[in-house]
Amino acid sequence: MSSIIDECLALYGSDAYFVRYPAREAEVEYWDEKRDPDGNIRDLAAERDQRKADLAYIADAVNARAAGRVVDVGCGLGELLEQISPKHERVGVDPSERAVEVAAERSGARTLRGELSVDLFPAGSCDTIIAHHVIEHIEEPVGFVETVRHLLAPGGVFVVGTPNFASAAARRFGERFRLLHDPTHVSLFSDDSLLRLLRDLGFRVAAVEYPFFGTRFATDEAWARMLDAEKGVSPAFWGSFVTVFAEKTS
C-alpha cells in the first residue's frame, strides 16, 4: 500500500501540482499552546525572537527592493512584518482575530482579518506578496497562486514557503515526517511541483532556499536522528522546507 509520501514522490511523474490530504480535526486554536510532533508543549506566541530569526532572510530580501506595497499573507503575530522596512506600505492578512491584533500592535503595519482575494487590493498594485507556511493550508492552492499573480505588479515578487514532502527526511521517515503532523496541512507539495506550478502560472523563479544551515535547527541531534530513522518523528532537516522567490512576468 502506498503512503502519502509515496503519493507526493509520484508528483515527479505527474501533471498534478500537489497531493490532497484530508484535513484532520485540530485539537486547539492555532495560536494556543499545543503539543509538537516530539511531544513537547509549545507556546508559539512566546517564541517571538526565534521566529523573527527564522524569517530574517525573507525580510532582508524584501528590504533590498524598492519601496512598494508588501503583503504578508498569514502574517501570524507579525514576526516578519516587524522586520520589513517602513519605507514599504506593509499589510498583514490573517484569518485569526488575535493574530491581526497582535501583529498590528507589534509591527505598526496595517492588518486585515480574512483571506487573500482578488478584490482585496487593485489588480497589479502589490510589489511583494509573501505566503510563508500558508499554501499547504489552502484547499485550492492553484487558485491562490492565480490570485497572487493578479494582485502583483509586473516584476513583482511572490515569496512562497512550504514543506517539501519529497525531501530527504520525508523519504526516510515516511508517515513519521514531522510536517505531516499538522492536521490543517491539506495541500502537499514537492519542491519540484511547486516550481512547476509557479512557472506554469507565469512566474520566473529567481531563487530557491532551503533554510537550515546556520539556523537553530542545524544541530548534532538532527544529524543523529536522521541516521537513526527507525523510531520517532523526523527532525527538522535540510530540504524539509522550501522557500521560492518568484517574479511575475509581464
PDB file of C-alpha atoms in Angstrom:
ATOM      1  CA  MET A   1       0.000   0.000   0.000  1.00  0.00           C
ATOM      2  CA  SER A   2       1.383   3.412  -0.954  1.00  0.00           C
ATOM      3  CA  SER A   3       1.816   6.047   1.718  1.00  0.00           C
ATOM      4  CA  ILE A   4       1.002   9.740   1.474  1.00  0.00           C
ATOM      5  CA  ILE A   5       4.725  10.382   0.956  1.00  0.00           C
ATOM      6  CA  ASP A   6       4.737   7.899  -1.936  1.00  0.00           C
ATOM      7  CA  GLU A   7       1.924   9.922  -3.474  1.00  0.00           C
ATOM      8  CA  CYS A   8       3.981  13.091  -3.078  1.00  0.00           C
ATOM      9  CA  LEU A   9       7.007  11.447  -4.695  1.00  0.00           C
ATOM     10  CA  ALA A  10       4.785  10.431  -7.607  1.00  0.00           C
ATOM     11  CA  LEU A  11       4.303  14.145  -8.382  1.00  0.00           C
ATOM     12  CA  TYR A  12       7.620  13.924 -10.242  1.00  0.00           C
ATOM     13  CA  GLY A  13       5.965  11.854 -12.971  1.00  0.00           C
ATOM     14  CA  SER A  14       2.616  13.598 -12.877  1.00  0.00           C
ATOM     15  CA  ASP A  15       0.936  16.711 -14.225  1.00  0.00           C
ATOM     16  CA  ALA A  16      -0.513  17.351 -10.760  1.00  0.00           C
ATOM     17  CA  TYR A  17       0.910  20.149  -8.654  1.00  0.00           C
ATOM     18  CA  PHE A  18       0.024  18.853  -5.203  1.00  0.00           C
ATOM     19  CA  VAL A  19      -1.490  15.954  -3.287  1.00  0.00           C
ATOM     20  CA  ARG A  20      -4.723  16.479  -1.392  1.00  0.00           C
ATOM     21  CA  TYR A  21      -4.543  15.363   2.231  1.00  0.00           C
ATOM     22  CA  PRO A  22      -7.852  15.255   4.123  1.00  0.00           C
ATOM     23  CA  ALA A  23      -7.992  17.710   6.990  1.00  0.00           C
ATOM     24  CA  ARG A  24      -7.980  16.258  10.476  1.00  0.00           C
ATOM     25  CA  GLU A  25      -9.652  17.933  13.415  1.00  0.00           C
ATOM     26  CA  ALA A  26      -7.333  20.388  15.143  1.00  0.00           C
ATOM     27  CA  GLU A  27      -7.196  19.982  18.905  1.00  0.00           C
ATOM     28  CA  VAL A  28      -6.685  23.669  19.685  1.00  0.00           C
ATOM     29  CA  GLU A  29      -6.781  27.086  18.032  1.00  0.00           C
ATOM     30  CA  TYR A  30      -3.576  27.689  16.080  1.00  0.00           C
ATOM     31  CA  TRP A  31      -2.049  30.197  18.491  1.00  0.00           C
ATOM     32  CA  ASP A  32      -2.901  28.267  21.676  1.00  0.00           C
ATOM     33  CA  GLU A  33      -0.310  26.116  23.413  1.00  0.00           C
ATOM     34  CA  LYS A  34      -0.055  22.773  21.658  1.00  0.00           C
ATOM     35  CA  ARG A  35       1.976  19.583  21.614  1.00  0.00           C
ATOM     36  CA  ASP A  36       4.565  19.389  18.831  1.00  0.00           C
ATOM     37  CA  PRO A  37       5.494  16.182  16.959  1.00  0.00           C
ATOM     38  CA  ASP A  38       8.171  15.418  19.570  1.00  0.00           C
ATOM     39  CA  GLY A  39       5.639  15.597  22.387  1.00  0.00           C
ATOM     40  CA  ASN A  40       6.788  18.958  23.727  1.00  0.00           C
ATOM     41  CA  ILE A  41       4.269  21.625  24.725  1.00  0.00           C
ATOM     42  CA  ARG A  42       4.964  24.775  22.704  1.00  0.00           C
ATOM     43  CA  ASP A  43       3.666  28.293  23.021  1.00  0.00           C
ATOM     44  CA  LEU A  44       4.245  29.830  19.591  1.00  0.00           C
ATOM     45  CA  ALA A  45       3.464  33.297  20.898  1.00  0.00           C
ATOM     46  CA  ALA A  46       6.410  33.014  23.300  1.00  0.00           C
ATOM     47  CA  GLU A  47       8.834  32.124  20.507  1.00  0.00           C
ATOM     48  CA  ARG A  48       8.863  35.615  19.053  1.00  0.00           C
ATOM     49  CA  ASP A  49      12.640  36.094  18.930  1.00  0.00           C
ATOM     50  CA  GLN A  50      13.282  32.648  17.458  1.00  0.00           C
ATOM     51  CA  ARG A  51      10.590  33.122  14.830  1.00  0.00           C
ATOM     52  CA  LYS A  52      11.977  36.541  13.886  1.00  0.00           C
ATOM     53  CA  ALA A  53      15.402  34.976  13.377  1.00  0.00           C
ATOM     54  CA  ASP A  54      13.845  32.219  11.252  1.00  0.00           C
ATOM     55  CA  LEU A  55      12.281  34.830   8.942  1.00  0.00           C
ATOM     56  CA  ALA A  56      15.145  37.326   8.740  1.00  0.00           C
ATOM     57  CA  TYR A  57      16.367  36.061   5.351  1.00  0.00           C
ATOM     58  CA  ILE A  58      12.970  36.895   3.807  1.00  0.00           C
ATOM     59  CA  ALA A  59      12.907  40.345   5.395  1.00  0.00           C
ATOM     60  CA  ASP A  60      16.419  41.052   4.097  1.00  0.00           C
ATOM     61  CA  ALA A  61      15.387  40.143   0.536  1.00  0.00           C
ATOM     62  CA  VAL A  62      12.235  42.280   0.685  1.00  0.00           C
ATOM     63  CA  ASN A  63      14.038  45.250   2.222  1.00  0.00           C
ATOM     64  CA  ALA A  64      16.570  45.208  -0.628  1.00  0.00           C
ATOM     65  CA  ARG A  65      13.757  46.024  -3.075  1.00  0.00           C
ATOM     66  CA  ALA A  66      12.488  49.493  -3.929  1.00  0.00           C
ATOM     67  CA  ALA A  67       9.649  50.819  -1.812  1.00  0.00           C
ATOM     68  CA  GLY A  68       6.254  49.344  -2.603  1.00  0.00           C
ATOM     69  CA  ARG A  69       3.258  47.547  -1.148  1.00  0.00           C
ATOM     70  CA  VAL A  70       4.302  44.398   0.741  1.00  0.00           C
ATOM     71  CA  VAL A  71       1.541  41.985   1.741  1.00  0.00           C
ATOM     72  CA  ASP A  72       2.252  39.236   4.273  1.00  0.00           C
ATOM     73  CA  VAL A  73      -0.470  36.610   3.869  1.00  0.00           C
ATOM     74  CA  GLY A  74      -0.893  34.537   7.016  1.00  0.00           C
ATOM     75  CA  CYS A  75       1.066  37.189   8.893  1.00  0.00           C
ATOM     76  CA  GLY A  76       0.549  35.463  12.233  1.00  0.00           C
ATOM     77  CA  LEU A  77       1.736  37.533  15.171  1.00  0.00           C
ATOM     78  CA  GLY A  78       3.786  39.837  12.955  1.00  0.00           C
ATOM     79  CA  GLU A  79       7.320  38.492  13.338  1.00  0.00           C
ATOM     80  CA  LEU A  80       8.040  39.146   9.658  1.00  0.00           C
ATOM     81  CA  LEU A  81       6.157  42.435   9.422  1.00  0.00           C
ATOM     82  CA  GLU A  82       8.253  43.748  12.331  1.00  0.00           C
ATOM     83  CA  GLN A  83      11.360  43.314  10.187  1.00  0.00           C
ATOM     84  CA  ILE A  84      10.038  44.843   6.954  1.00  0.00           C
ATOM     85  CA  SER A  85      11.284  48.393   6.449  1.00  0.00           C
ATOM     86  CA  PRO A  86       8.668  51.131   6.949  1.00  0.00           C
ATOM     87  CA  LYS A  87       9.733  52.507   3.563  1.00  0.00           C
ATOM     88  CA  HIS A  88       7.249  49.918   2.282  1.00  0.00           C
ATOM     89  CA  GLU A  89       3.493  50.028   2.681  1.00  0.00           C
ATOM     90  CA  ARG A  90       3.207  46.975   4.948  1.00  0.00           C
ATOM     91  CA  VAL A  91      -0.042  44.999   5.104  1.00  0.00           C
ATOM     92  CA  GLY A  92      -0.679  41.798   7.048  1.00  0.00           C
ATOM     93  CA  VAL A  93      -3.569  39.458   6.245  1.00  0.00           C
ATOM     94  CA  ASP A  94      -4.638  36.641   8.556  1.00  0.00           C
ATOM     95  CA  PRO A  95      -7.912  34.853   9.412  1.00  0.00           C
ATOM     96  CA  SER A  96      -7.149  34.967  13.150  1.00  0.00           C
ATOM     97  CA  GLU A  97      -8.519  37.947  15.068  1.00  0.00           C
ATOM     98  CA  ARG A  98      -5.831  37.519  17.699  1.00  0.00           C
ATOM     99  CA  ALA A  99      -3.094  37.413  15.063  1.00  0.00           C
ATOM    100  CA  VAL A 100      -4.055  40.616  13.268  1.00  0.00           C
ATOM    101  CA  GLU A 101      -4.425  42.497  16.556  1.00  0.00           C
ATOM    102  CA  VAL A 102      -1.029  41.416  17.888  1.00  0.00           C
ATOM    103  CA  ALA A 103       0.695  41.874  14.520  1.00  0.00           C
ATOM    104  CA  ALA A 104      -0.600  45.429  14.166  1.00  0.00           C
ATOM    105  CA  GLU A 105       0.441  46.335  17.713  1.00  0.00           C
ATOM    106  CA  ARG A 106       3.939  44.896  17.385  1.00  0.00           C
ATOM    107  CA  SER A 107       4.780  45.996  13.856  1.00  0.00           C
ATOM    108  CA  GLY A 108       2.788  49.162  13.270  1.00  0.00           C
ATOM    109  CA  ALA A 109       1.654  47.705   9.952  1.00  0.00           C
ATOM    110  CA  ARG A 110      -1.905  47.748   8.672  1.00  0.00           C
ATOM    111  CA  THR A 111      -3.561  44.385   9.198  1.00  0.00           C
ATOM    112  CA  LEU A 112      -6.696  42.864   7.703  1.00  0.00           C
ATOM    113  CA  ARG A 113      -8.594  39.922   9.077  1.00  0.00           C
ATOM    114  CA  GLY A 114      -9.526  37.402   6.406  1.00  0.00           C
ATOM    115  CA  GLU A 115      -8.009  35.714   3.374  1.00  0.00           C
ATOM    116  CA  LEU A 116      -6.331  36.973   0.235  1.00  0.00           C
ATOM    117  CA  SER A 117      -8.835  37.654  -2.568  1.00  0.00           C
ATOM    118  CA  VAL A 118      -8.794  39.405  -5.927  1.00  0.00           C
ATOM    119  CA  ASP A 119     -10.799  42.333  -4.585  1.00  0.00           C
ATOM    120  CA  LEU A 120      -8.629  42.975  -1.525  1.00  0.00           C
ATOM    121  CA  PHE A 121      -6.322  45.293  -3.498  1.00  0.00           C
ATOM    122  CA  PRO A 122      -6.426  46.762  -7.019  1.00  0.00           C
ATOM    123  CA  ALA A 123      -5.033  44.468  -9.695  1.00  0.00           C
ATOM    124  CA  GLY A 124      -1.296  44.904 -10.192  1.00  0.00           C
ATOM    125  CA  SER A 125      -0.889  47.108  -7.114  1.00  0.00           C
ATOM    126  CA  CYS A 126       1.365  44.911  -4.965  1.00  0.00           C
ATOM    127  CA  ASP A 127       5.155  44.820  -5.181  1.00  0.00           C
ATOM    128  CA  THR A 128       5.706  41.785  -2.940  1.00  0.00           C
ATOM    129  CA  ILE A 129       3.339  39.123  -1.630  1.00  0.00           C
ATOM    130  CA  ILE A 130       4.609  36.682   0.982  1.00  0.00           C
ATOM    131  CA  ALA A 131       2.953  33.388   1.900  1.00  0.00           C
ATOM    132  CA  HIS A 132       5.127  31.578   4.447  1.00  0.00           C
ATOM    133  CA  HIS A 133       3.596  28.391   5.885  1.00  0.00           C
ATOM    134  CA  VAL A 134       0.331  29.211   4.090  1.00  0.00           C
ATOM    135  CA  ILE A 135      -0.187  27.403   0.777  1.00  0.00           C
ATOM    136  CA  GLU A 136      -0.226  23.957   2.399  1.00  0.00           C
ATOM    137  CA  HIS A 137      -3.278  25.056   4.423  1.00  0.00           C
ATOM    138  CA  ILE A 138      -5.285  26.079   1.319  1.00  0.00           C
ATOM    139  CA  GLU A 139      -7.623  23.593  -0.339  1.00  0.00           C
ATOM    140  CA  GLU A 140      -7.391  25.302  -3.737  1.00  0.00           C
ATOM    141  CA  PRO A 141      -3.742  26.412  -3.931  1.00  0.00           C
ATOM    142  CA  VAL A 142      -3.715  26.868  -7.703  1.00  0.00           C
ATOM    143  CA  GLY A 143      -6.454  29.486  -7.421  1.00  0.00           C
ATOM    144  CA  PHE A 144      -4.494  31.113  -4.592  1.00  0.00           C
ATOM    145  CA  VAL A 145      -1.403  31.487  -6.786  1.00  0.00           C
ATOM    146  CA  GLU A 146      -3.579  32.901  -9.587  1.00  0.00           C
ATOM    147  CA  THR A 147      -4.894  35.489  -7.119  1.00  0.00           C
ATOM    148  CA  VAL A 148      -1.352  36.397  -6.103  1.00  0.00           C
ATOM    149  CA  ARG A 149      -0.385  36.903  -9.739  1.00  0.00           C
ATOM    150  CA  HIS A 150      -3.475  39.066 -10.350  1.00  0.00           C
ATOM    151  CA  LEU A 151      -2.516  41.379  -7.488  1.00  0.00           C
ATOM    152  CA  LEU A 152       1.201  41.656  -8.234  1.00  0.00           C
ATOM    153  CA  ALA A 153       2.627  44.317 -10.492  1.00  0.00           C
ATOM    154  CA  PRO A 154       4.773  43.119 -13.420  1.00  0.00           C
ATOM    155  CA  GLY A 155       8.137  42.254 -11.920  1.00  0.00           C
ATOM    156  CA  GLY A 156       6.561  41.909  -8.503  1.00  0.00           C
ATOM    157  CA  VAL A 157       7.800  39.102  -6.279  1.00  0.00           C
ATOM    158  CA  PHE A 158       5.918  36.200  -4.744  1.00  0.00           C
ATOM    159  CA  VAL A 159       7.718  34.664  -1.766  1.00  0.00           C
ATOM    160  CA  VAL A 160       6.200  31.268  -1.019  1.00  0.00           C
ATOM    161  CA  GLY A 161       7.485  28.862   1.618  1.00  0.00           C
ATOM    162  CA  THR A 162       6.027  25.403   2.241  1.00  0.00           C
ATOM    163  CA  PRO A 163       7.031  21.929   3.468  1.00  0.00           C
ATOM    164  CA  ASN A 164       8.765  19.788   0.859  1.00  0.00           C
ATOM    165  CA  PHE A 165       7.062  16.414   1.046  1.00  0.00           C
ATOM    166  CA  ALA A 166       9.662  14.859  -1.226  1.00  0.00           C
ATOM    167  CA  SER A 167      12.600  15.869   0.975  1.00  0.00           C
ATOM    168  CA  ALA A 168      15.243  13.540   2.384  1.00  0.00           C
ATOM    169  CA  ALA A 169      13.515  13.454   5.773  1.00  0.00           C
ATOM    170  CA  ALA A 170      10.123  12.723   4.177  1.00  0.00           C
ATOM    171  CA  ARG A 171      11.604   9.856   2.169  1.00  0.00           C
ATOM    172  CA  ARG A 172      13.467   8.442   5.159  1.00  0.00           C
ATOM    173  CA  PHE A 173      10.695   8.723   7.762  1.00  0.00           C
ATOM    174  CA  GLY A 174       7.583   8.340   5.590  1.00  0.00           C
ATOM    175  CA  GLU A 175       4.412   8.762   7.635  1.00  0.00           C
ATOM    176  CA  ARG A 176       6.586   9.941  10.539  1.00  0.00           C
ATOM    177  CA  PHE A 177       7.747  13.030   8.645  1.00  0.00           C
ATOM    178  CA  ARG A 178       7.173  15.797  11.165  1.00  0.00           C
ATOM    179  CA  LEU A 179       5.451  18.179   8.752  1.00  0.00           C
ATOM    180  CA  LEU A 180       2.613  15.710   8.279  1.00  0.00           C
ATOM    181  CA  HIS A 181       1.777  16.299  11.942  1.00  0.00           C
ATOM    182  CA  ASP A 182      -0.226  19.492  11.425  1.00  0.00           C
ATOM    183  CA  PRO A 183      -3.884  18.479  10.887  1.00  0.00           C
ATOM    184  CA  THR A 184      -4.516  21.576   8.773  1.00  0.00           C
ATOM    185  CA  HIS A 185      -1.942  20.673   6.102  1.00  0.00           C
ATOM    186  CA  VAL A 186      -4.272  19.747   3.245  1.00  0.00           C
ATOM    187  CA  SER A 187      -2.254  20.507   0.079  1.00  0.00           C
ATOM    188  CA  LEU A 188       1.122  18.779  -0.052  1.00  0.00           C
ATOM    189  CA  PHE A 189       3.822  19.886  -2.495  1.00  0.00           C
ATOM    190  CA  SER A 190       7.233  18.704  -3.527  1.00  0.00           C
ATOM    191  CA  ASP A 191       9.801  21.372  -4.304  1.00  0.00           C
ATOM    192  CA  ASP A 192       9.671  20.339  -7.969  1.00  0.00           C
ATOM    193  CA  SER A 193       5.872  20.511  -8.194  1.00  0.00           C
ATOM    194  CA  LEU A 194       5.795  23.948  -6.579  1.00  0.00           C
ATOM    195  CA  LEU A 195       8.354  25.287  -9.043  1.00  0.00           C
ATOM    196  CA  ARG A 196       6.378  23.764 -11.916  1.00  0.00           C
ATOM    197  CA  LEU A 197       3.174  25.425 -10.694  1.00  0.00           C
ATOM    198  CA  LEU A 198       4.831  28.825 -10.460  1.00  0.00           C
ATOM    199  CA  ARG A 199       6.372  28.605 -13.912  1.00  0.00           C
ATOM    200  CA  ASP A 200       3.143  27.364 -15.477  1.00  0.00           C
ATOM    201  CA  LEU A 201       1.216  30.291 -13.999  1.00  0.00           C
ATOM    202  CA  GLY A 202       3.539  32.973 -15.335  1.00  0.00           C
ATOM    203  CA  PHE A 203       6.321  33.374 -12.799  1.00  0.00           C
ATOM    204  CA  ARG A 204      10.071  33.349 -13.255  1.00  0.00           C
ATOM    205  CA  VAL A 205      11.835  31.569 -10.426  1.00  0.00           C
ATOM    206  CA  ALA A 206      14.531  33.929  -9.164  1.00  0.00           C
ATOM    207  CA  ALA A 207      15.825  31.979  -6.151  1.00  0.00           C
ATOM    208  CA  VAL A 208      15.148  28.835  -4.138  1.00  0.00           C
ATOM    209  CA  GLU A 209      16.154  28.485  -0.489  1.00  0.00           C
ATOM    210  CA  TYR A 210      16.155  25.507   1.867  1.00  0.00           C
ATOM    211  CA  PRO A 211      16.689  27.262   5.223  1.00  0.00           C
ATOM    212  CA  PHE A 212      18.593  25.002   7.610  1.00  0.00           C
ATOM    213  CA  PHE A 213      22.357  25.549   7.852  1.00  0.00           C
ATOM    214  CA  GLY A 214      23.155  28.477  10.101  1.00  0.00           C
ATOM    215  CA  THR A 215      19.767  28.205  11.812  1.00  0.00           C
ATOM    216  CA  ARG A 216      18.740  26.940  15.254  1.00  0.00           C
ATOM    217  CA  PHE A 217      17.626  23.676  13.621  1.00  0.00           C
ATOM    218  CA  ALA A 218      21.075  22.589  12.375  1.00  0.00           C
ATOM    219  CA  THR A 219      22.204  20.559  15.375  1.00  0.00           C
ATOM    220  CA  ASP A 220      24.149  17.385  16.064  1.00  0.00           C
ATOM    221  CA  GLU A 221      20.890  15.891  17.338  1.00  0.00           C
ATOM    222  CA  ALA A 222      19.237  16.468  13.944  1.00  0.00           C
ATOM    223  CA  TRP A 223      22.039  14.594  12.173  1.00  0.00           C
ATOM    224  CA  ALA A 224      21.895  11.740  14.681  1.00  0.00           C
ATOM    225  CA  ARG A 225      18.126  11.375  14.305  1.00  0.00           C
ATOM    226  CA  MET A 226      18.420  11.273  10.520  1.00  0.00           C
ATOM    227  CA  LEU A 227      20.863   8.380  10.861  1.00  0.00           C
ATOM    228  CA  ASP A 228      18.535   6.502  13.213  1.00  0.00           C
ATOM    229  CA  ALA A 229      15.219   6.606  11.347  1.00  0.00           C
ATOM    230  CA  GLU A 230      13.681   3.519  12.898  1.00  0.00           C
ATOM    231  CA  LYS A 231      11.881   5.394  15.661  1.00  0.00           C
ATOM    232  CA  GLY A 232      10.296   8.733  16.395  1.00  0.00           C
ATOM    233  CA  VAL A 233       9.437  11.537  14.031  1.00  0.00           C
ATOM    234  CA  SER A 234      11.864  13.168  11.656  1.00  0.00           C
ATOM    235  CA  PRO A 235      13.966  16.077  12.863  1.00  0.00           C
ATOM    236  CA  ALA A 236      13.903  19.475  11.227  1.00  0.00           C
ATOM    237  CA  PHE A 237      16.428  18.960   8.424  1.00  0.00           C
ATOM    238  CA  TRP A 238      17.848  20.461   5.245  1.00  0.00           C
ATOM    239  CA  GLY A 239      15.359  20.345   2.399  1.00  0.00           C
ATOM    240  CA  SER A 240      12.290  19.738   4.551  1.00  0.00           C
ATOM    241  CA  PHE A 241      11.125  23.307   3.925  1.00  0.00           C
ATOM    242  CA  VAL A 242      11.494  25.214   0.677  1.00  0.00           C
ATOM    243  CA  THR A 243      11.167  28.944   0.051  1.00  0.00           C
ATOM    244  CA  VAL A 244      10.825  30.208  -3.507  1.00  0.00           C
ATOM    245  CA  PHE A 245      11.279  33.795  -4.682  1.00  0.00           C
ATOM    246  CA  ALA A 246       9.390  34.131  -7.972  1.00  0.00           C
ATOM    247  CA  GLU A 247       8.906  37.194 -10.168  1.00  0.00           C
ATOM    248  CA  LYS A 248       5.709  37.877 -12.064  1.00  0.00           C
ATOM    249  CA  THR A 249       6.414  38.077 -15.769  1.00  0.00           C
ATOM    250  CA  SER A 250       4.699  40.779 -17.821  1.00  0.00           C
TER     251      SER A 250
END
